[in-house]
XYZ file of C-alpha atoms in Angstrom:
383
model
C 245.672 4.060 -40.852
C 244.352 4.306 -44.399
C 246.394 2.275 -46.869
C 246.153 2.401 -50.646
C 245.101 -0.823 -52.410
C 247.237 -1.897 -55.268
C 246.012 -3.824 -58.304
C 247.618 -7.235 -58.055
C 246.425 -8.828 -61.282
C 244.211 -8.549 -64.326
C 240.619 -9.815 -64.421
C 240.080 -13.249 -65.961
C 237.948 -13.469 -69.125
C 235.320 -16.130 -69.569
C 235.640 -17.411 -73.111
C 232.655 -18.861 -74.921
C 233.188 -22.571 -75.548
C 231.531 -24.219 -78.513
C 229.935 -27.440 -77.452
C 228.812 -30.216 -79.719
C 225.013 -30.411 -79.480
C 223.272 -33.728 -79.135
C 222.065 -34.972 -82.480
C 224.599 -32.833 -84.446
C 225.908 -34.672 -87.491
C 229.537 -35.640 -87.763
C 230.289 -32.796 -90.178
C 228.948 -30.205 -87.773
C 230.828 -31.777 -84.894
C 234.075 -31.627 -86.868
C 233.681 -27.943 -87.724
C 236.476 -25.817 -86.205
C 235.590 -23.885 -83.027
C 235.950 -20.117 -82.934
C 238.723 -18.953 -80.563
C 237.537 -17.527 -77.247
C 237.898 -13.748 -76.988
C 240.671 -12.468 -74.680
C 239.885 -9.743 -72.141
C 242.088 -6.665 -72.350
C 244.806 -6.504 -69.679
C 244.185 -4.142 -66.771
C 246.413 -1.061 -66.904
C 249.502 -1.302 -64.677
C 249.683 1.058 -61.714
C 253.304 1.893 -61.014
C 254.549 2.573 -57.530
C 256.136 5.985 -57.249
C 259.299 4.998 -55.413
C 261.479 7.577 -53.700
C 264.455 7.536 -51.380
C 264.836 10.053 -48.582
C 268.187 10.799 -46.979
C 268.148 11.062 -43.185
C 271.209 12.597 -41.505
C 271.783 12.323 -37.760
C 273.768 13.931 -34.993
C 274.634 10.479 -33.606
C 277.156 7.833 -34.634
C 275.413 5.104 -36.593
C 274.313 2.343 -34.246
C 275.001 4.318 -31.053
C 272.869 2.723 -28.273
C 269.460 4.326 -27.915
C 270.113 7.449 -29.965
C 271.585 6.001 -33.153
C 269.561 2.798 -32.988
C 266.369 4.792 -32.430
C 267.053 6.886 -35.527
C 267.574 3.700 -37.538
C 264.369 2.217 -36.153
C 262.469 5.334 -37.262
C 263.943 5.123 -40.761
C 263.054 1.430 -40.989
C 259.503 2.048 -39.724
C 258.742 4.630 -42.395
C 260.157 2.323 -45.058
C 258.083 -0.647 -43.858
C 254.854 1.289 -43.317
C 254.897 2.609 -46.880
C 255.578 -0.850 -48.359
C 258.881 0.517 -49.623
C 257.342 3.359 -51.618
C 259.484 5.574 -49.439
C 262.879 4.228 -48.467
C 264.636 6.207 -45.757
C 268.402 5.830 -45.935
C 270.168 6.784 -42.715
C 273.565 8.478 -42.502
C 275.320 8.657 -39.152
C 276.954 11.843 -37.931
C 279.809 12.757 -40.260
C 278.906 10.285 -43.012
C 277.092 12.701 -45.329
C 277.500 15.964 -43.416
C 279.127 16.829 -40.062
C 276.843 15.901 -37.162
C 276.065 19.452 -36.085
C 275.359 20.542 -39.668
C 272.391 18.170 -39.947
C 269.854 20.960 -39.499
C 271.468 23.129 -42.193
C 271.582 20.162 -44.576
C 267.831 19.625 -44.235
C 267.053 23.330 -44.288
C 268.866 23.852 -47.598
C 267.756 20.562 -49.162
C 271.090 18.714 -49.147
C 269.328 16.084 -47.038
C 265.631 15.338 -46.621
C 265.379 14.592 -42.885
C 267.424 14.746 -39.711
C 267.289 13.010 -36.360
C 268.865 14.970 -33.546
C 268.240 17.258 -30.580
C 266.910 20.695 -31.444
C 268.858 22.505 -28.724
C 271.898 21.930 -30.929
C 270.452 24.690 -33.157
C 270.290 27.347 -30.422
C 272.836 29.393 -32.382
C 270.016 30.031 -34.883
C 267.412 30.740 -32.207
C 267.545 30.169 -28.463
C 263.891 29.152 -28.737
C 264.975 25.749 -30.083
C 266.044 24.816 -26.539
C 262.415 24.568 -25.458
C 261.825 21.686 -27.873
C 264.553 19.479 -26.409
C 264.964 20.446 -22.744
C 265.561 23.502 -20.586
C 266.827 23.668 -16.972
C 264.074 22.745 -14.517
C 261.678 22.370 -17.437
C 259.265 19.549 -18.319
C 259.586 15.805 -17.830
C 259.126 13.477 -20.800
C 255.424 12.936 -20.069
C 254.885 16.659 -19.602
C 256.755 17.449 -22.831
C 254.459 15.111 -24.752
C 251.438 16.778 -23.168
C 252.718 20.245 -24.111
C 253.662 19.326 -27.661
C 250.569 17.295 -28.516
C 247.873 19.120 -26.542
C 249.283 22.325 -25.058
C 250.174 24.328 -28.147
C 253.832 23.325 -28.217
C 253.762 21.681 -31.641
C 252.157 24.706 -33.257
C 254.853 26.970 -31.794
C 257.562 24.533 -32.900
C 256.097 24.547 -36.406
C 256.104 28.353 -36.433
C 259.734 28.524 -35.325
C 261.015 25.811 -37.687
C 259.069 27.074 -40.709
C 261.426 30.045 -40.792
C 264.195 27.569 -41.573
C 262.272 25.446 -44.100
C 261.822 22.538 -41.663
C 258.786 20.571 -40.420
C 259.582 19.132 -36.930
C 258.315 16.116 -34.978
C 259.084 14.628 -31.571
C 260.873 11.335 -32.273
C 262.482 10.071 -29.069
C 263.094 10.868 -25.430
C 265.848 9.895 -22.971
C 263.845 10.806 -19.859
C 265.273 12.496 -16.775
C 269.036 12.676 -17.061
C 271.557 12.256 -14.273
C 273.352 15.188 -12.664
C 276.744 13.976 -13.814
C 280.114 12.499 -12.899
C 282.418 14.406 -10.534
C 285.976 13.893 -9.322
C 285.051 15.069 -5.808
C 282.082 15.188 -3.454
C 279.667 18.062 -4.071
C 278.392 19.138 -0.647
C 277.584 22.826 -1.138
C 277.079 25.212 -4.037
C 280.561 26.565 -3.256
C 281.977 23.297 -4.586
C 280.867 24.383 -8.069
C 283.049 27.483 -8.060
C 285.865 27.029 -10.570
C 284.633 23.534 -11.467
C 285.413 22.667 -15.086
C 282.428 20.666 -16.309
C 281.407 19.427 -19.702
C 277.867 20.792 -19.955
C 276.672 22.453 -23.168
C 273.552 24.517 -23.834
C 271.501 26.358 -21.256
C 272.667 24.000 -18.527
C 276.154 25.360 -19.155
C 274.827 28.912 -18.772
C 273.395 27.958 -15.381
C 276.714 26.396 -14.385
C 278.455 29.676 -15.127
C 275.874 31.546 -13.064
C 276.881 29.566 -9.954
C 280.613 30.000 -10.558
C 281.563 26.967 -12.627
C 283.199 26.754 -16.043
C 281.085 25.293 -18.831
C 283.086 23.373 -21.431
C 281.573 21.972 -24.617
C 283.109 18.721 -25.859
C 281.921 16.134 -28.397
C 281.193 12.716 -26.955
C 284.438 11.141 -28.121
C 286.559 13.663 -26.199
C 284.847 13.419 -22.823
C 286.564 10.308 -21.424
C 290.151 11.352 -22.241
C 289.428 14.844 -20.898
C 288.237 13.377 -17.591
C 291.218 11.062 -17.532
C 293.750 13.849 -18.123
C 292.139 16.314 -15.718
C 291.237 18.768 -18.476
C 287.724 18.664 -16.982
C 286.630 17.907 -13.417
C 283.137 16.663 -14.175
C 280.775 15.801 -17.008
C 277.143 15.136 -17.726
C 276.126 12.819 -20.542
C 272.755 11.065 -20.579
C 272.070 8.388 -17.985
C 273.287 5.010 -16.694
C 272.812 3.072 -19.950
C 274.850 5.439 -22.103
C 277.195 6.434 -19.255
C 278.145 2.805 -18.640
C 278.961 2.403 -22.325
C 281.176 5.512 -22.177
C 283.198 4.035 -19.298
C 283.187 7.134 -17.074
C 283.295 4.916 -13.973
C 286.890 4.041 -14.828
C 288.148 7.536 -14.013
C 285.630 8.956 -11.520
C 283.306 7.363 -8.976
C 280.970 10.151 -7.800
C 277.695 9.926 -9.703
C 275.120 12.579 -8.773
C 271.375 12.898 -9.340
C 268.987 14.426 -10.287
C 270.003 16.286 -13.410
C 268.513 19.768 -13.458
C 269.552 20.524 -17.035
C 267.612 17.912 -19.034
C 264.530 16.603 -17.228
C 262.965 15.053 -20.330
C 265.139 15.414 -23.408
C 262.988 15.272 -26.524
C 264.768 14.160 -29.675
C 263.458 15.339 -32.998
C 262.943 14.404 -36.608
C 262.959 17.399 -38.911
C 261.904 17.116 -42.547
C 262.603 19.616 -45.297
C 259.361 21.587 -45.737
C 259.211 21.079 -49.506
C 259.704 17.336 -49.093
C 256.968 17.277 -46.451
C 254.522 19.134 -48.695
C 255.315 16.785 -51.597
C 253.982 13.780 -49.639
C 250.410 12.651 -50.072
C 248.110 12.528 -47.056
C 248.725 8.827 -46.431
C 252.490 9.208 -46.346
C 252.302 12.310 -44.165
C 250.306 10.219 -41.699
C 252.952 7.488 -41.853
C 255.749 9.936 -41.001
C 253.717 11.575 -38.248
C 252.777 8.326 -36.515
C 256.157 6.658 -37.040
C 257.753 9.605 -35.205
C 255.175 9.411 -32.407
C 255.784 5.680 -32.049
C 259.557 6.145 -31.837
C 259.083 8.952 -29.329
C 257.322 6.501 -27.023
C 259.463 3.471 -27.814
C 262.814 5.161 -27.166
C 261.586 6.507 -23.834
C 260.594 2.989 -22.836
C 263.941 1.605 -23.935
C 265.946 4.115 -21.898
C 263.842 3.421 -18.808
C 264.313 -0.325 -19.241
C 268.072 -0.144 -19.806
C 268.912 2.510 -17.199
C 267.884 0.418 -14.198
C 270.048 -2.569 -15.102
C 272.968 -0.318 -16.053
C 272.799 1.600 -12.773
C 272.895 -1.698 -10.883
C 276.037 -2.652 -12.802
C 277.704 0.708 -12.129
C 277.057 0.584 -8.387
C 277.421 -3.115 -7.602
C 280.092 -4.171 -10.082
C 282.140 -0.993 -10.539
C 281.882 0.605 -7.103
C 280.292 3.848 -8.262
C 279.124 6.067 -5.381
C 275.599 7.262 -6.102
C 274.871 10.600 -4.440
C 271.895 12.965 -4.376
C 272.419 16.704 -4.800
C 271.418 18.543 -1.626
C 268.284 20.677 -1.547
C 270.435 23.764 -0.923
C 272.438 23.095 -4.096
C 269.285 22.424 -6.116
C 267.638 25.627 -4.877
C 270.690 27.679 -5.867
C 270.691 26.014 -9.284
C 266.944 26.663 -9.558
C 267.403 30.392 -8.901
C 270.176 30.556 -11.498
C 268.019 28.619 -13.960
C 265.221 31.163 -13.583
C 267.619 34.004 -14.370
C 268.960 32.202 -17.441
C 265.474 31.414 -18.761
C 264.308 35.012 -18.334
C 267.300 36.196 -20.364
C 266.589 33.625 -23.056
C 262.956 34.754 -23.286
C 264.067 38.324 -23.971
C 266.014 37.226 -27.070
C 263.261 38.083 -29.569
C 259.437 38.256 -29.772
C 258.942 34.652 -30.966
C 261.154 33.253 -28.197
C 259.196 35.332 -25.666
C 255.933 33.965 -27.095
C 257.179 30.376 -26.780
C 258.515 31.003 -23.268
C 255.216 32.472 -22.071
C 253.261 29.490 -23.379
C 255.826 27.046 -21.970
C 255.845 28.709 -18.539
C 252.062 28.652 -18.306
C 251.925 24.988 -19.229
C 254.777 24.166 -16.827
C 252.766 25.537 -13.911
C 249.725 23.405 -14.758
C 251.905 20.344 -15.395
C 253.670 20.714 -12.039
C 250.352 20.924 -10.199
C 249.032 17.750 -11.815
C 252.307 15.804 -11.621
C 252.615 16.489 -7.885
C 249.099 15.101 -7.325
C 249.564 12.132 -9.632
C 252.978 10.628 -10.339
C 254.931 12.310 -7.513
C 252.310 11.422 -4.899
C 251.984 7.887 -6.231
C 255.710 7.153 -6.302
C 256.021 8.459 -2.738
C 253.161 6.165 -1.677
C 254.689 3.223 -3.509
C 257.956 3.720 -1.613
C 256.312 3.371 1.835
C 257.238 0.399 3.995
C 254.525 -2.212 3.436
C 254.321 -5.847 2.441
C 253.951 -6.460 -1.262
C 254.540 -9.793 -2.951
C 256.578 -12.620 -1.530
């Protein structure tokens, strides 16, 4: 990455020194020497320091989500040698968590870190840039955003709200959720009260369940009191921290609703345009780095956490049946078609997304899916 060089000191001047010549008489030798000329000081180049306020939808320091936002803020600060200092505010510290987008849009804050499906009240198209039911995995999302036209569509959508967006984290495939009973058929979803926001909640309603939106802090007591029968959250690492295993033991997979949840950094458009080309590159690549790093962190932590849930806390890990998943898939298709019809831009994004999804599914089935199936065969490997 190109970095600007800073002047660190002035040039040294070589003064002329009067030497006593051989054979000079004593009077000449005693004559006072003329002072050496001093070179003019080099002009100082001042650093143009600025502080950017980043608001988040997460509590400060929350594992994975909050810590990833802080890591992004620290990376931008370090990579600009402190010319840009990003100061992070957790959800509710500067503005309420779900008002982060508005704060950046209107210039109250400079940047946000969150999940763009939180803004679906402004446009349902924002769902595509976090996760949609039976949508893209994390790897496929990166492919769509970086090389399939997704970023350009995201830019077009967000520009209408004075925001420049970037992918800046991913939690990977999420779990299906925690349930207070076994889920054997799609009929078991009828009347089920489940915490599941967004388009996943719309799908839940399609199959007869009740979608309830709750902030993170209210999920555990709601499960404990029976106000809800089930909940989704993220995955084993975050679910273990939330303590859901204390009140329910049925843990289902896979999650249909968020197959590769992309988290985002949005910057106020005027702030973005005020950056020079070097600092724009810093922001762009710091976001890309955090996008990859957070995905790696969730994958590393989830395995150990799942082992703890099952082997130390007696959680019963269950797979959703194919019949249930097919019924959910049909409902998901209906929901997505309705979303696409919202407005012309959403339809444009949906059409591009759907075309890319088909190509991604073809390649994934021949590459990662086929490989993981081969890796799981019974053969000798290692000691």
